[in-house]
Amino acid sequence: IPAGKVIVLNLNGYILSYETNNAGATMIHNLGTLTIGDSSESNTGHLKFTTTATDASLITNEGALKIDGDTFDSTETIENVGNATVEAVGGTFTDLSYLTSISNGADVTINLKEDVTIAKAIAISAANANVTINGNGNTITYTGSDRVIDVRKEGVGTNLTINNLIVNVTSGYSERGINYNTNGQLNLNNVTVQGAGITYAVNLPGMSDNAVVTINNSKLAGCIAINVWGEKSTINVTDS
């Protein structure tokens, strides 16, 4: 897609496939403005990129890429070049890095297919978004010393639901396991936060006034399991 061009790719329930084993191959090379979406009721449309080349990319993005629908697998790499931007406004992903690029009002689901190891916090700054992380029994191993999952104060009204996930800190020190610094809803279902040196397993900082936290069948280990700074928060805990 040339620079200066604005393209909308509506998959409309269909699968757009590309198969190659050529080194450096890319399915879509975007230098303009590209929106990828799926308007079908079934929401089954997606890009399918099959390759054995380790340096291949589903999309090489040198412009502005907006994702509104589609399902992206962790084996399908989006490579950003220069000042490129990615904005996820909806869709289903298996790569946690998409959480840092979701836009205000987004409705995004992350389905983990395998254990992952990260060194930096998974930061969510979008406002009025609905974010679901389905761990599917997998583990996020955190080797850093900050927050593992961090909904920041800029994310006013953003709701976060985490299902069937283990958060394991191996660095010996982590300030927060799950940090929720906004006024929406935090739902933890069958979530384990564990590891040596966690200060707060779940932390509600000063901007979490009126937050509603629901914890079901979960295990929270730290110096403090739940730390609350926000006012008028509601915390419901069941079988945890």
Coordinates of N, CA and C in Angstrom, one line a residue:
I1 N 0.9 -1.2 0.0 CA 0.0 0.0 0.0 C 0.9 1.2 0.0
P2 N 0.8 2.1 -1.0 CA 1.7 3.2 -1.1 C 1.4 4.3 -0.1
A3 N 2.4 5.1 0.2 CA 2.3 6.2 1.1 C 1.2 7.2 0.6
G4 N 0.4 7.7 1.5 CA -0.6 8.6 1.1 C -2.0 8.0 0.8
K5 N -2.0 6.7 0.6 CA -3.2 6.0 0.3 C -3.9 5.5 1.6
V6 N -5.3 5.5 1.5 CA -6.1 5.1 2.6 C -6.9 3.9 2.2
I7 N -6.7 2.7 2.8 CA -7.3 1.5 2.4 C -8.0 0.9 3.6
V8 N -9.2 0.4 3.3 CA -10.0 -0.4 4.3 C -10.2 -1.8 3.8
L9 N -9.6 -2.8 4.5 CA -9.7 -4.2 4.1 C -10.8 -4.9 5.0
N10 N -12.0 -5.1 4.5 CA -13.1 -5.7 5.2 C -13.1 -7.2 4.8
L11 N -12.8 -8.0 5.7 CA -12.7 -9.5 5.4 C -14.1 -10.1 5.2
N12 N -15.1 -9.5 5.9 CA -16.5 -9.9 5.7 C -16.7 -11.5 5.8
G13 N -16.0 -12.0 6.8 CA -16.2 -13.5 7.1 C -15.3 -14.4 6.3
Y14 N -14.5 -13.9 5.4 CA -13.6 -14.7 4.5 C -12.2 -14.8 5.1
I15 N -11.4 -15.7 4.6 CA -10.0 -15.9 4.9 C -9.2 -15.5 3.8
L16 N -8.3 -14.6 4.0 CA -7.3 -14.2 3.0 C -6.0 -14.9 3.3
S17 N -5.6 -15.8 2.4 CA -4.4 -16.7 2.7 C -3.2 -16.3 1.8
Y18 N -2.0 -16.5 2.4 CA -0.8 -16.4 1.7 C 0.2 -17.3 2.3
E19 N 0.8 -18.1 1.4 CA 1.8 -19.1 1.8 C 3.1 -19.0 1.1
T20 N 4.2 -18.8 1.8 CA 5.5 -18.7 1.3 C 6.6 -19.1 2.3
N21 N 7.7 -19.6 1.8 CA 8.8 -19.8 2.7 C 10.0 -19.0 2.4
N22 N 9.8 -17.9 1.6 CA 10.9 -17.0 1.2 C 11.3 -16.2 2.4
A23 N 12.6 -16.0 2.5 CA 13.2 -15.2 3.6 C 12.7 -13.8 3.4
G24 N 12.3 -13.2 4.5 CA 11.9 -11.7 4.5 C 10.6 -11.5 3.9
A25 N 9.8 -12.5 3.6 CA 8.5 -12.3 3.0 C 7.5 -11.6 3.9
T26 N 6.6 -10.9 3.3 CA 5.5 -10.2 4.0 C 4.3 -10.3 3.2
M27 N 3.2 -10.5 3.9 CA 1.9 -10.6 3.3 C 1.3 -9.3 2.8
I28 N 1.4 -8.3 3.7 CA 1.0 -6.9 3.4 C 2.1 -6.0 3.8
H29 N 2.5 -5.1 2.9 CA 3.5 -4.1 3.1 C 2.7 -2.7 3.1
N30 N 2.6 -2.1 4.2 CA 1.8 -0.9 4.3 C 2.7 0.3 4.6
L31 N 2.6 1.3 3.7 CA 3.2 2.6 3.9 C 2.2 3.7 4.0
G32 N 0.9 3.3 3.8 CA -0.1 4.3 3.9 C -0.9 4.2 5.2
T33 N -2.3 4.3 5.0 CA -3.2 4.1 6.2 C -4.1 2.9 5.9
L34 N -3.9 1.8 6.7 CA -4.6 0.6 6.4 C -5.5 0.2 7.7
T35 N -6.8 0.0 7.4 CA -7.7 -0.5 8.4 C -8.1 -2.0 8.0
I36 N -7.9 -2.9 9.0 CA -8.3 -4.3 8.7 C -9.5 -4.6 9.7
G37 N -10.6 -5.1 9.1 CA -11.7 -5.3 9.9 C -12.5 -6.5 9.4
D38 N -13.6 -6.9 10.1 CA -14.5 -8.0 9.7 C -15.9 -7.6 10.1
S39 N -16.7 -7.3 9.2 CA -18.1 -6.8 9.5 C -19.1 -8.0 9.5
S40 N -18.6 -9.2 9.3 CA -19.5 -10.3 9.3 C -20.1 -10.6 10.7
E41 N -21.3 -11.2 10.7 CA -21.9 -11.5 12.0 C -21.2 -12.7 12.7
S42 N -20.6 -13.6 11.9 CA -19.9 -14.7 12.4 C -18.5 -14.3 13.0
N43 N -18.0 -13.2 12.5 CA -16.7 -12.7 12.9 C -15.6 -13.8 12.7
T44 N -15.7 -14.4 11.5 CA -14.7 -15.5 11.2 C -13.7 -15.1 10.2
G45 N -13.7 -13.9 9.7 CA -12.8 -13.4 8.7 C -11.4 -13.2 9.4
H46 N -10.3 -13.7 8.7 CA -9.0 -13.4 9.2 C -8.0 -13.6 8.1
L47 N -6.8 -13.0 8.4 CA -5.6 -13.2 7.5 C -4.9 -14.5 7.9
K48 N -4.6 -15.3 7.0 CA -3.8 -16.6 7.3 C -2.5 -16.5 6.5
F49 N -1.4 -16.5 7.3 CA -0.1 -16.4 6.7 C 0.7 -17.6 7.1
T50 N 1.0 -18.5 6.2 CA 1.7 -19.7 6.4 C 3.2 -19.6 5.9
T51 N 4.1 -19.8 6.8 CA 5.5 -19.7 6.4 C 6.4 -20.5 7.4
T52 N 7.6 -20.9 6.9 CA 8.6 -21.5 7.8 C 9.8 -20.5 8.0
A53 N 9.7 -19.4 7.3 CA 10.8 -18.4 7.4 C 10.7 -17.7 8.7
T54 N 11.8 -17.6 9.4 CA 11.8 -17.0 10.7 C 11.7 -15.5 10.7
D55 N 12.1 -14.9 9.6 CA 12.1 -13.4 9.5 C 11.0 -12.9 8.6
A56 N 10.0 -13.7 8.4 CA 8.8 -13.3 7.7 C 7.8 -12.5 8.5
S57 N 7.0 -11.7 7.9 CA 6.0 -10.9 8.7 C 4.6 -11.0 8.0
L58 N 3.6 -11.1 8.8 CA 2.3 -11.0 8.2 C 2.1 -9.6 7.6
I59 N 2.4 -8.6 8.4 CA 2.3 -7.2 7.9 C 3.6 -6.5 8.3
T60 N 4.2 -5.9 7.3 CA 5.3 -4.9 7.5 C 4.7 -3.5 7.4
N61 N 4.6 -2.9 8.6 CA 3.9 -1.6 8.7 C 4.8 -0.4 8.8
E62 N 4.8 0.4 7.8 CA 5.6 1.6 7.8 C 4.7 2.9 7.8
G63 N 3.4 2.6 8.0 CA 2.5 3.7 8.0 C 1.6 3.7 9.2
A64 N 0.3 3.8 9.0 CA -0.6 3.7 10.2 C -1.5 2.5 9.9
L65 N -1.5 1.6 10.9 CA -2.3 0.3 10.8 C -3.3 0.3 11.9
K66 N -4.6 0.2 11.6 CA -5.7 0.1 12.5 C -6.3 -1.3 12.4
I67 N -6.4 -2.0 13.6 CA -7.0 -3.3 13.6 C -8.4 -3.2 14.2
D68 N -9.4 -3.6 13.5 CA -10.8 -3.5 14.0 C -11.4 -4.8 13.6
G69 N -11.2 -5.9 14.4 CA -11.7 -7.2 14.0 C -10.5 -8.1 13.6
D70 N -10.8 -9.2 13.1 CA -9.8 -10.2 12.7 C -9.2 -10.9 13.9
T71 N -8.6 -12.1 13.6 CA -7.9 -12.9 14.7 C -6.5 -13.0 14.3
F72 N -5.6 -12.6 15.2 CA -4.2 -12.6 15.0 C -3.5 -13.6 15.9
D73 N -2.7 -14.5 15.3 CA -2.0 -15.5 16.0 C -0.6 -15.0 16.3
S74 N -0.1 -15.5 17.4 CA 1.3 -15.1 17.9 C 2.4 -15.5 16.9
T75 N 2.1 -16.4 16.0 CA 3.1 -16.8 15.0 C 3.0 -15.9 13.8
E76 N 2.0 -15.0 13.8 CA 1.9 -14.0 12.6 C 2.4 -12.7 13.1
T77 N 3.6 -12.3 12.7 CA 4.3 -11.2 13.2 C 4.0 -9.9 12.5
I78 N 3.7 -8.8 13.2 CA 3.5 -7.5 12.6 C 4.8 -6.8 12.9
E79 N 5.5 -6.4 11.9 CA 6.8 -5.7 12.0 C 6.6 -4.2 11.7
N80 N 6.8 -3.4 12.8 CA 6.7 -1.9 12.6 C 8.1 -1.3 12.3
V81 N 8.1 -0.4 11.3 CA 9.3 0.2 10.9 C 9.2 1.7 11.1
G82 N 10.3 2.3 11.6 CA 10.3 3.8 11.7 C 9.3 4.3 12.7
N83 N 8.5 5.3 12.2 CA 7.5 5.9 13.1 C 6.1 5.3 12.9
A84 N 6.1 4.0 12.5 CA 4.8 3.3 12.2 C 4.0 3.2 13.5
T85 N 2.7 3.2 13.3 CA 1.8 3.0 14.5 C 0.8 1.9 14.2
V86 N 0.5 1.2 15.3 CA -0.6 0.2 15.3 C -1.6 0.5 16.3
E87 N -2.9 0.6 15.9 CA -4.0 0.9 16.8 C -5.0 -0.3 16.7
A88 N -5.2 -1.0 17.8 CA -6.1 -2.1 17.9 C -7.4 -1.5 18.5
V89 N -8.5 -1.6 17.7 CA -9.8 -1.1 18.2 C -10.7 -2.3 18.4
G90 N -10.3 -3.4 18.1 CA -11.1 -4.6 18.3 C -10.4 -5.8 17.7
G91 N -10.8 -7.0 18.1 CA -10.2 -8.2 17.6 C -9.8 -9.2 18.6
T92 N -9.3 -10.3 18.2 CA -8.8 -11.4 19.1 C -7.3 -11.7 18.7
F93 N -6.5 -11.7 19.7 CA -5.0 -11.8 19.5 C -4.5 -12.9 20.4
T94 N -3.3 -13.4 20.1 CA -2.6 -14.3 21.0 C -1.3 -13.6 21.5
D95 N -1.0 -12.4 21.1 CA 0.2 -11.8 21.5 C -0.1 -10.6 22.4
L96 N 0.5 -10.7 23.6 CA 0.2 -9.7 24.7 C 0.7 -8.3 24.3
S97 N 1.6 -8.2 23.3 CA 2.1 -6.8 23.0 C 1.0 -6.0 22.4
Y98 N -0.1 -6.5 21.9 CA -1.1 -5.7 21.3 C -1.8 -4.9 22.4
L99 N -1.7 -5.3 23.6 CA -2.4 -4.5 24.7 C -1.9 -3.1 24.8
T100 N -0.6 -2.9 24.4 CA 0.0 -1.6 24.5 C -0.5 -0.6 23.4
S101 N -1.1 -1.2 22.4 CA -1.5 -0.3 21.3 C -3.0 -0.2 21.1
I102 N -3.8 -0.7 22.0 CA -5.3 -0.6 21.8 C -5.7 0.8 22.0
S103 N -6.8 1.2 21.4 CA -7.2 2.6 21.4 C -8.4 2.7 22.4
N104 N -8.8 4.0 22.6 CA -9.9 4.3 23.5 C -11.2 3.6 23.0
G105 N -11.9 3.0 23.9 CA -13.1 2.4 23.5 C -13.0 1.0 22.8
A106 N -11.8 0.5 22.8 CA -11.5 -0.8 22.1 C -12.2 -1.9 22.9
D107 N -12.5 -3.0 22.1 CA -13.0 -4.3 22.7 C -12.1 -5.4 22.2
V108 N -11.1 -5.8 23.1 CA -10.0 -6.6 22.6 C -9.9 -7.8 23.5
T109 N -9.7 -9.0 22.9 CA -9.5 -10.2 23.6 C -8.1 -10.8 23.3
I110 N -7.4 -11.2 24.3 CA -6.1 -11.9 24.2 C -6.3 -13.3 24.6
N111 N -6.1 -14.3 23.7 CA -6.1 -15.7 24.0 C -4.7 -16.3 24.0
L112 N -4.2 -16.6 25.1 CA -2.8 -17.1 25.2 C -2.9 -18.6 24.8
K113 N -2.0 -19.0 23.9 CA -1.9 -20.4 23.5 C -0.8 -21.2 24.1
E114 N 0.1 -20.4 24.8 CA 1.3 -21.1 25.4 C 1.8 -20.2 26.5
D115 N 2.7 -20.7 27.3 CA 3.4 -19.9 28.3 C 4.2 -18.8 27.6
V116 N 4.3 -17.7 28.3 CA 5.1 -16.6 27.8 C 6.0 -16.0 28.9
T117 N 7.1 -15.5 28.5 CA 8.0 -14.8 29.5 C 8.2 -13.4 29.0
I118 N 8.0 -12.4 30.0 CA 8.2 -11.0 29.7 C 9.1 -10.3 30.7
A119 N 9.7 -9.2 30.3 CA 10.6 -8.5 31.2 C 10.0 -7.1 31.5
K120 N 9.1 -6.6 30.7 CA 8.5 -5.3 30.9 C 7.0 -5.5 31.2
A121 N 6.4 -4.5 31.9 CA 5.0 -4.5 32.2 C 4.1 -4.5 31.0
I122 N 3.0 -5.2 31.1 CA 2.0 -5.1 30.1 C 1.1 -3.9 30.4
A123 N 1.3 -2.8 29.7 CA 0.7 -1.6 30.1 C -0.5 -1.3 29.2
I124 N -1.6 -0.9 29.9 CA -2.9 -0.6 29.2 C -3.2 0.9 29.6
S125 N -3.2 1.8 28.5 CA -3.5 3.2 28.8 C -4.8 3.6 28.1
A126 N -5.5 2.8 27.4 CA -6.7 3.2 26.7 C -7.8 3.4 27.6
A127 N -8.6 4.4 27.4 CA -9.8 4.7 28.2 C -11.1 4.0 27.6
N128 N -12.0 3.7 28.6 CA -13.3 3.1 28.2 C -13.2 1.9 27.3
A129 N -12.1 1.1 27.5 CA -12.0 -0.1 26.7 C -12.4 -1.3 27.6
N130 N -12.7 -2.4 26.8 CA -13.0 -3.7 27.5 C -11.9 -4.7 27.0
V131 N -11.1 -5.1 28.0 CA -10.0 -6.0 27.7 C -10.2 -7.3 28.4
T132 N -10.1 -8.4 27.7 CA -10.2 -9.7 28.3 C -8.9 -10.5 28.0
I133 N -8.3 -11.0 29.0 CA -7.1 -11.9 28.8 C -7.5 -13.3 29.2
N134 N -7.6 -14.2 28.2 CA -7.9 -15.6 28.5 C -6.6 -16.4 28.6
G135 N -6.2 -16.8 29.8 CA -4.9 -17.5 29.9 C -4.9 -18.9 29.5
N136 N -6.1 -19.5 29.5 CA -6.3 -20.9 29.1 C -5.3 -21.8 29.9
G137 N -5.1 -21.5 31.1 CA -4.2 -22.3 32.0 C -2.8 -22.1 31.8
N138 N -2.4 -21.1 31.0 CA -1.0 -20.9 30.7 C -0.4 -19.9 31.8
T139 N 0.9 -19.7 31.7 CA 1.7 -18.9 32.7 C 2.4 -17.7 32.0
I140 N 2.2 -16.5 32.6 CA 3.1 -15.4 32.2 C 4.2 -15.4 33.3
T141 N 5.4 -15.6 32.9 CA 6.6 -15.5 33.7 C 7.2 -14.1 33.6
Y142 N 7.3 -13.4 34.7 CA 7.8 -12.0 34.7 C 9.1 -12.0 35.3
T143 N 10.1 -11.4 34.6 CA 11.5 -11.4 35.0 C 11.9 -9.9 35.4
G144 N 11.0 -9.0 35.4 CA 11.3 -7.6 35.7 C 11.0 -7.3 37.1
S145 N 11.0 -6.0 37.5 CA 10.8 -5.6 38.9 C 9.8 -4.5 39.1
D146 N 8.9 -4.3 38.1 CA 7.9 -3.3 38.1 C 6.5 -4.0 38.3
R147 N 5.6 -3.6 37.5 CA 4.2 -4.2 37.5 C 4.2 -5.2 36.4
V148 N 3.4 -6.3 36.6 CA 3.3 -7.3 35.5 C 2.2 -6.9 34.5
I149 N 1.0 -6.7 35.1 CA -0.1 -6.2 34.3 C -0.5 -4.8 34.9
D150 N -0.5 -3.8 34.0 CA -0.7 -2.4 34.6 C -1.7 -1.7 33.8
V151 N -2.9 -1.5 34.4 CA -3.9 -0.6 33.8 C -3.7 0.8 34.4
R152 N -3.2 1.7 33.6 CA -2.7 3.0 34.1 C -3.9 4.0 34.3
K153 N -3.5 5.1 34.9 CA -4.6 6.1 35.3 C -5.2 6.7 34.0
E154 N -4.5 6.7 32.9 CA -5.0 7.3 31.7 C -6.2 6.4 31.2
G155 N -6.2 5.2 31.6 CA -7.3 4.2 31.2 C -8.6 4.4 31.9
V156 N -9.1 5.6 31.9 CA -10.3 5.9 32.7 C -11.5 5.0 32.2
G157 N -12.2 4.3 33.1 CA -13.3 3.5 32.7 C -13.0 2.2 32.0
T158 N -11.8 1.9 31.9 CA -11.4 0.6 31.2 C -11.7 -0.6 32.1
N159 N -12.3 -1.6 31.6 CA -12.6 -2.8 32.3 C -11.6 -3.9 31.9
L160 N -11.1 -4.7 32.9 CA -10.2 -5.7 32.6 C -10.7 -7.0 33.2
T161 N -10.8 -8.1 32.4 CA -11.1 -9.4 32.9 C -10.0 -10.4 32.5
I162 N -9.6 -11.1 33.5 CA -8.5 -12.1 33.4 C -9.1 -13.4 33.8
N163 N -9.0 -14.4 32.9 CA -9.5 -15.8 33.1 C -8.4 -16.8 33.0
N164 N -8.3 -17.7 34.0 CA -7.5 -18.9 33.9 C -6.1 -18.6 33.5
L165 N -5.4 -17.8 34.4 CA -4.1 -17.4 34.1 C -3.2 -17.5 35.4
I166 N -1.9 -17.9 35.2 CA -1.0 -17.9 36.3 C 0.1 -16.8 36.0
V167 N 0.2 -15.9 36.9 CA 1.3 -14.9 36.8 C 2.4 -15.3 37.8
N168 N 3.6 -15.6 37.3 CA 4.7 -16.1 38.1 C 5.9 -15.1 38.0
V169 N 6.2 -14.5 39.1 CA 7.4 -13.6 39.2 C 8.6 -14.3 39.6
T170 N 9.7 -14.2 38.8 CA 10.9 -15.0 39.1 C 12.1 -14.1 39.4
S171 N 11.9 -12.7 39.4 CA 13.0 -11.8 39.5 C 13.4 -11.6 41.0
G172 N 12.6 -12.1 41.9 CA 12.9 -11.9 43.3 C 12.3 -10.6 43.9
Y173 N 11.8 -9.7 43.0 CA 11.2 -8.5 43.5 C 10.3 -8.0 42.4
S174 N 9.1 -7.7 42.7 CA 8.1 -7.0 41.8 C 7.2 -6.2 42.7
E175 N 7.1 -4.9 42.3 CA 6.2 -4.0 43.0 C 4.8 -4.4 43.0
R176 N 4.3 -4.8 41.9 CA 2.8 -5.2 41.8 C 2.7 -6.4 40.8
G177 N 1.7 -7.2 41.2 CA 1.4 -8.3 40.2 C 0.4 -7.7 39.2
I178 N -0.8 -7.3 39.7 CA -1.8 -6.7 38.8 C -2.1 -5.3 39.4
N179 N -1.8 -4.3 38.6 CA -2.0 -2.9 39.1 C -3.2 -2.3 38.3
Y180 N -4.2 -1.9 39.0 CA -5.5 -1.4 38.4 C -5.8 0.0 38.9
N181 N -5.4 1.0 38.1 CA -5.4 2.4 38.6 C -6.5 3.2 37.9
T182 N -7.7 2.6 37.9 CA -8.8 3.3 37.2 C -10.1 2.9 37.9
N183 N -11.2 3.4 37.4 CA -12.5 3.4 38.1 C -13.5 2.4 37.4
G184 N -13.0 1.4 36.6 CA -13.9 0.5 36.0 C -14.1 -0.8 36.8
Q185 N -14.1 -1.9 36.1 CA -14.3 -3.2 36.7 C -13.1 -4.1 36.4
L186 N -12.6 -4.7 37.5 CA -11.5 -5.7 37.4 C -12.1 -7.0 37.8
N187 N -12.0 -8.0 36.9 CA -12.6 -9.3 37.2 C -11.5 -10.4 37.1
L188 N -11.2 -11.1 38.1 CA -10.2 -12.2 38.1 C -10.9 -13.5 38.4
N189 N -10.8 -14.4 37.4 CA -11.5 -15.7 37.5 C -10.4 -16.8 37.3
N190 N -10.2 -17.6 38.4 CA -9.2 -18.6 38.4 C -7.8 -18.1 38.0
V191 N -7.4 -17.0 38.7 CA -6.1 -16.4 38.5 C -5.2 -16.6 39.6
T192 N -4.0 -17.0 39.4 CA -2.9 -17.1 40.4 C -1.8 -16.1 40.2
V193 N -1.5 -15.3 41.2 CA -0.4 -14.4 41.2 C 0.6 -14.9 42.3
Q194 N 1.8 -15.3 41.9 CA 2.7 -15.9 42.8 C 4.2 -15.6 42.5
G195 N 5.1 -15.9 43.4 CA 6.5 -15.6 43.2 C 7.1 -14.9 44.3
A196 N 8.3 -15.1 44.5 CA 9.0 -14.4 45.7 C 9.2 -13.0 45.4
G197 N 8.9 -12.2 46.4 CA 9.2 -10.7 46.3 C 8.2 -9.9 45.8
I198 N 6.9 -10.4 45.7 CA 5.8 -9.5 45.2 C 5.3 -8.7 46.4
T199 N 5.3 -7.3 46.2 CA 4.8 -6.5 47.2 C 3.3 -6.5 47.4
Y200 N 2.6 -6.2 46.3 CA 1.1 -6.3 46.3 C 0.7 -7.2 45.1
A201 N 0.0 -8.3 45.4 CA -0.5 -9.1 44.3 C -1.5 -8.4 43.4
V202 N -2.4 -7.7 44.1 CA -3.3 -6.8 43.4 C -3.3 -5.4 44.1
N203 N -3.1 -4.4 43.3 CA -3.0 -3.0 43.8 C -4.0 -2.1 43.1
L204 N -4.7 -1.4 44.0 CA -5.7 -0.3 43.5 C -5.1 1.0 44.0
P205 N -4.4 1.7 43.1 CA -3.8 3.0 43.5 C -4.8 4.1 43.6
G206 N -4.3 5.3 43.7 CA -5.2 6.5 44.1 C -6.2 6.9 43.1
M207 N -6.1 6.5 41.8 CA -7.1 6.8 40.8 C -8.2 5.7 40.6
S208 N -8.2 4.8 41.6 CA -9.1 3.7 41.4 C -10.4 3.9 42.2
D209 N -10.8 5.1 42.5 CA -12.0 5.4 43.2 C -13.2 4.8 42.5
N210 N -14.1 4.2 43.3 CA -15.3 3.6 42.7 C -15.1 2.4 41.8
A211 N -13.9 1.8 41.9 CA -13.6 0.6 41.1 C -14.4 -0.6 41.7
V212 N -14.8 -1.5 40.9 CA -15.5 -2.7 41.3 C -14.6 -3.9 41.0
V213 N -14.2 -4.6 42.0 CA -13.2 -5.7 41.8 C -13.9 -7.0 42.2
T214 N -13.9 -8.0 41.3 CA -14.5 -9.3 41.6 C -13.5 -10.4 41.4
I215 N -13.3 -11.2 42.5 CA -12.2 -12.2 42.5 C -12.9 -13.5 42.8
N216 N -12.8 -14.4 41.8 CA -13.4 -15.8 42.0 C -12.3 -16.9 41.8
N217 N -12.3 -17.8 42.8 CA -11.5 -19.0 42.7 C -10.1 -18.7 42.3
S218 N -9.5 -17.7 43.0 CA -8.1 -17.2 42.6 C -7.2 -17.3 43.8
K219 N -5.9 -17.3 43.6 CA -4.9 -17.3 44.6 C -3.9 -16.1 44.4
L220 N -3.9 -15.3 45.5 CA -3.1 -14.1 45.4 C -2.0 -14.2 46.5
A221 N -0.7 -14.2 46.1 CA 0.4 -14.3 47.1 C 1.3 -13.1 46.9
G222 N 1.6 -12.5 48.1 CA 2.5 -11.4 48.1 C 2.6 -10.9 49.5
C223 N 3.4 -9.9 49.8 CA 3.5 -9.3 51.1 C 2.0 -8.8 51.5
I224 N 1.3 -8.3 50.5 CA -0.1 -7.9 50.7 C -0.9 -8.5 49.5
A225 N -1.9 -9.2 49.8 CA -2.7 -9.8 48.7 C -3.4 -8.7 47.9
I226 N -4.2 -7.8 48.6 CA -4.9 -6.8 47.9 C -4.6 -5.5 48.7
N227 N -4.1 -4.5 48.0 CA -3.8 -3.2 48.5 C -4.7 -2.1 47.9
V228 N -5.4 -1.4 48.7 CA -6.4 -0.4 48.2 C -6.1 1.0 48.7
W229 N -5.9 1.9 47.7 CA -5.7 3.3 47.9 C -6.9 4.1 47.5
G230 N -7.6 3.6 46.5 CA -8.8 4.4 46.0 C -9.9 4.3 47.0
E231 N -10.8 5.4 46.9 CA -11.9 5.5 47.8 C -13.2 4.8 47.2
K232 N -14.0 4.3 48.0 CA -15.3 3.8 47.7 C -15.3 2.7 46.6
S233 N -14.2 1.9 46.7 CA -14.1 0.7 45.9 C -14.9 -0.4 46.5
T234 N -15.4 -1.3 45.6 CA -16.1 -2.5 46.0 C -15.3 -3.7 45.6
I235 N -15.0 -4.6 46.6 CA -14.3 -5.8 46.3 C -15.1 -7.0 46.8
N236 N -15.3 -7.9 45.8 CA -16.1 -9.1 46.0 C -15.2 -10.3 45.8
V237 N -15.0 -11.1 46.9 CA -14.1 -12.2 46.8 C -14.9 -13.5 47.1
T238 N -14.7 -14.5 46.2 CA -15.4 -15.8 46.4 C -14.5 -16.9 46.2
D239 N -14.4 -17.9 47.1 CA -13.6 -19.1 46.9 C -12.2 -18.8 46.6
S240 N -11.6 -17.9 47.3 CA -10.2 -17.5 47.0 C -9.4 -17.4 48.2

